């Protein structure tokens, strides 16, 4: 593989192997419960991918498929049941949820000790305070990739495009905790190109194909593409292909490192989810202060 390309599959493979070894030494399997509401095809694919990784690496998973018209109250009742089930260590509610259900209310219903996605405000607060219980999966995956490739974070100027609670904001906090100087860009940022061009580490978490073009990138920058976008492709069997937020073919000529899509950040997210599930298992079996 080109030395510029950050190989998420290879790094995640090593993490899965270590997790598998660690889990094989436990008395019982760590278990994650996943709620899938409705029939969004992408969500189903993501849930199946998570289940497959659990199976391969010695984790138990319980997938609960619920109808798209389930009420918010009924969904929260189901989550409460699993909160109390001692044999379940981690809980994940696949988002997006149907429009009549408040994602915030559902996320807050998950026991913070089982919040392996690290979406609960308690866990985001602990992250913000510099004392995290869990690390948010996609942002943690990005940091692991940077570390694996020996890319220094401290004293670097990092620009994160996107400010969601899932990616942009928590990743900015993690980069800050590693002593980068942070700029967060979003849809109301004036002259975004002027900001991105200053980045030593540029992260795209926007959800728009080809959003980052080579004129937005400083020569020698490290470019992390979090985006997962489906674009039509009549040449592909499926009729579509998955691309990131970065105009890969032009940006790769200018940067020092780049993550491909697929094969970059995406698989790391699942590796971090399993790490959090093992951490939850350990915390629940060795009582701590939460
Ligand atoms: P959101 O839609 O929640 O957030 C997108 C962010 O991009 C928002 O902050 C938005 O700004 C910003 N944005 C949108 N348009 C522009 C613009 N024209 N200029 C500047 N900023 C803009 O998405 P997520 O954070 O959940 O996900 C981002 C991408 O990452 C998606 O493609 C998603 O599929 C992918 N993803 C990948 C994961 C992985 O495992 N690799 C995991 C999670 C997500 P504003 O806040 O102002 O609206």
Coordinates of C-alpha atoms in Angstrom, one line a residue, residues 10-152:
X10 CA -4.7 -3.2 9.0
X11 CA -4.7 -1.2 12.3
X12 CA -8.2 -2.3 13.2
X13 CA -7.2 -5.9 12.4
X14 CA -4.5 -5.7 15.1
X15 CA -7.0 -4.3 17.6
X16 CA -9.5 -7.0 16.9
X17 CA -6.8 -9.7 17.4
X18 CA -5.9 -8.2 20.8
X19 CA -9.5 -7.9 21.8
X20 CA -10.1 -11.5 20.8
X21 CA -7.2 -12.7 22.9
X22 CA -8.3 -10.6 25.9
X23 CA -11.9 -11.8 25.7
X24 CA -10.9 -15.4 25.3
X25 CA -9.4 -15.2 28.9
X26 CA -12.6 -14.0 30.5
X27 CA -15.1 -16.2 32.4
X28 CA -18.0 -15.1 30.1
X29 CA -18.3 -13.1 26.9
X30 CA -18.9 -9.4 27.0
X31 CA -22.3 -8.6 25.6
X32 CA -23.6 -5.7 23.6
X33 CA -27.4 -5.1 23.0
X34 CA -28.2 -3.2 19.8
X35 CA -31.6 -1.6 19.1
X36 CA -32.5 -1.2 15.4
X37 CA -35.7 0.9 14.9
X38 CA -37.4 0.8 11.5
X39 CA -36.0 -0.4 8.2
X40 CA -33.4 2.1 7.2
X41 CA -31.1 0.0 4.8
X42 CA -27.9 1.7 5.8
X43 CA -28.6 1.3 9.5
X44 CA -29.3 -2.4 8.9
X45 CA -25.9 -2.7 7.1
X46 CA -24.1 -1.0 10.0
X47 CA -25.8 -3.2 12.6
X48 CA -25.0 -6.4 10.7
X49 CA -21.4 -5.3 10.4
X50 CA -21.2 -4.8 14.2
X51 CA -22.8 -8.2 14.8
X52 CA -20.3 -9.9 12.5
X53 CA -17.4 -8.3 14.3
X54 CA -18.8 -9.3 17.6
X55 CA -19.2 -12.9 16.4
X56 CA -15.6 -13.0 15.0
X57 CA -14.0 -11.6 18.2
X58 CA -15.8 -13.6 20.9
X59 CA -18.4 -11.0 22.0
X60 CA -22.1 -11.7 22.4
X61 CA -24.6 -9.4 20.7
X62 CA -28.3 -9.2 21.0
X63 CA -30.0 -7.4 18.1
X64 CA -33.5 -6.1 18.8
X65 CA -35.4 -5.1 15.7
X66 CA -38.3 -2.8 16.5
X67 CA -41.0 -1.4 14.2
X68 CA -40.5 2.1 12.8
X69 CA -43.8 3.2 14.4
X70 CA -42.8 2.2 17.9
X71 CA -43.5 5.0 20.4
X72 CA -40.7 6.8 22.2
X73 CA -42.0 5.6 25.5
X74 CA -42.1 1.9 24.4
X75 CA -38.6 2.2 23.1
X76 CA -37.4 3.7 26.3
X77 CA -39.1 0.9 28.3
X78 CA -37.2 -1.6 26.2
X79 CA -33.9 0.2 26.9
X80 CA -34.7 0.3 30.6
X81 CA -35.2 -3.5 30.7
X82 CA -31.7 -4.0 29.2
X83 CA -30.2 -1.3 31.5
X84 CA -31.2 -3.7 34.4
X85 CA -30.0 -6.9 32.6
X86 CA -26.7 -7.7 34.3
X87 CA -25.6 -10.0 31.4
X88 CA -25.6 -7.0 29.0
X89 CA -22.5 -4.8 29.3
X90 CA -23.1 -2.3 26.5
X91 CA -26.1 -0.8 24.8
X92 CA -26.2 0.9 21.4
X93 CA -29.2 2.5 19.8
X94 CA -28.6 2.7 16.0
X95 CA -29.2 6.3 14.7
X96 CA -30.9 7.9 12.9
X97 CA -34.2 7.2 14.7
X98 CA -37.6 7.8 13.1
X99 CA -38.6 11.5 13.2
X100 CA -41.2 11.1 15.9
X101 CA -38.6 9.9 18.4
X102 CA -36.2 12.3 20.2
X103 CA -32.7 11.0 19.8
X104 CA -31.7 13.0 22.9
X105 CA -34.3 11.4 25.1
X106 CA -33.4 7.9 23.9
X107 CA -29.7 8.5 24.4
X108 CA -30.3 9.8 27.9
X109 CA -32.3 6.6 28.7
X110 CA -29.2 4.4 28.2
X111 CA -27.4 3.7 31.5
X112 CA -24.2 5.8 31.2
X113 CA -22.2 2.7 32.4
X114 CA -23.4 0.8 29.4
X115 CA -23.2 3.7 26.9
X116 CA -20.5 2.2 24.7
X117 CA -21.1 4.7 21.9
X118 CA -20.2 7.5 24.4
X119 CA -23.2 9.6 23.3
X120 CA -24.8 10.1 26.8
X121 CA -24.4 13.7 28.1
X122 CA -22.8 12.2 31.3
X123 CA -20.1 10.6 29.3
X124 CA -19.7 13.6 27.0
X125 CA -19.3 15.7 30.2
X126 CA -16.7 13.4 31.6
X127 CA -14.8 13.7 28.2
X128 CA -15.1 17.5 28.3
X129 CA -13.8 17.5 31.9
X130 CA -10.7 15.5 30.9
X131 CA -11.7 12.3 32.8
X132 CA -13.6 10.1 30.3
X133 CA -15.2 6.8 31.2
X134 CA -15.5 5.8 27.5
X135 CA -14.0 7.4 24.5
X136 CA -16.4 8.2 21.6
X137 CA -15.8 5.5 19.0
X138 CA -15.1 7.4 15.7
X139 CA -13.0 10.2 17.3
X140 CA -11.0 7.6 19.3
X141 CA -10.4 5.6 16.1
X142 CA -9.0 8.7 14.5
X143 CA -6.5 9.3 17.4
X144 CA -5.4 5.6 17.3
X145 CA -4.7 5.9 13.6
X146 CA -2.6 9.1 14.1
X147 CA -0.7 7.5 16.9
X148 CA -0.1 4.2 15.0
X149 CA 1.5 6.2 12.1
X150 CA 3.6 8.2 14.5
X151 CA 1.9 11.5 13.6
X152 CA 2.5 14.0 16.3

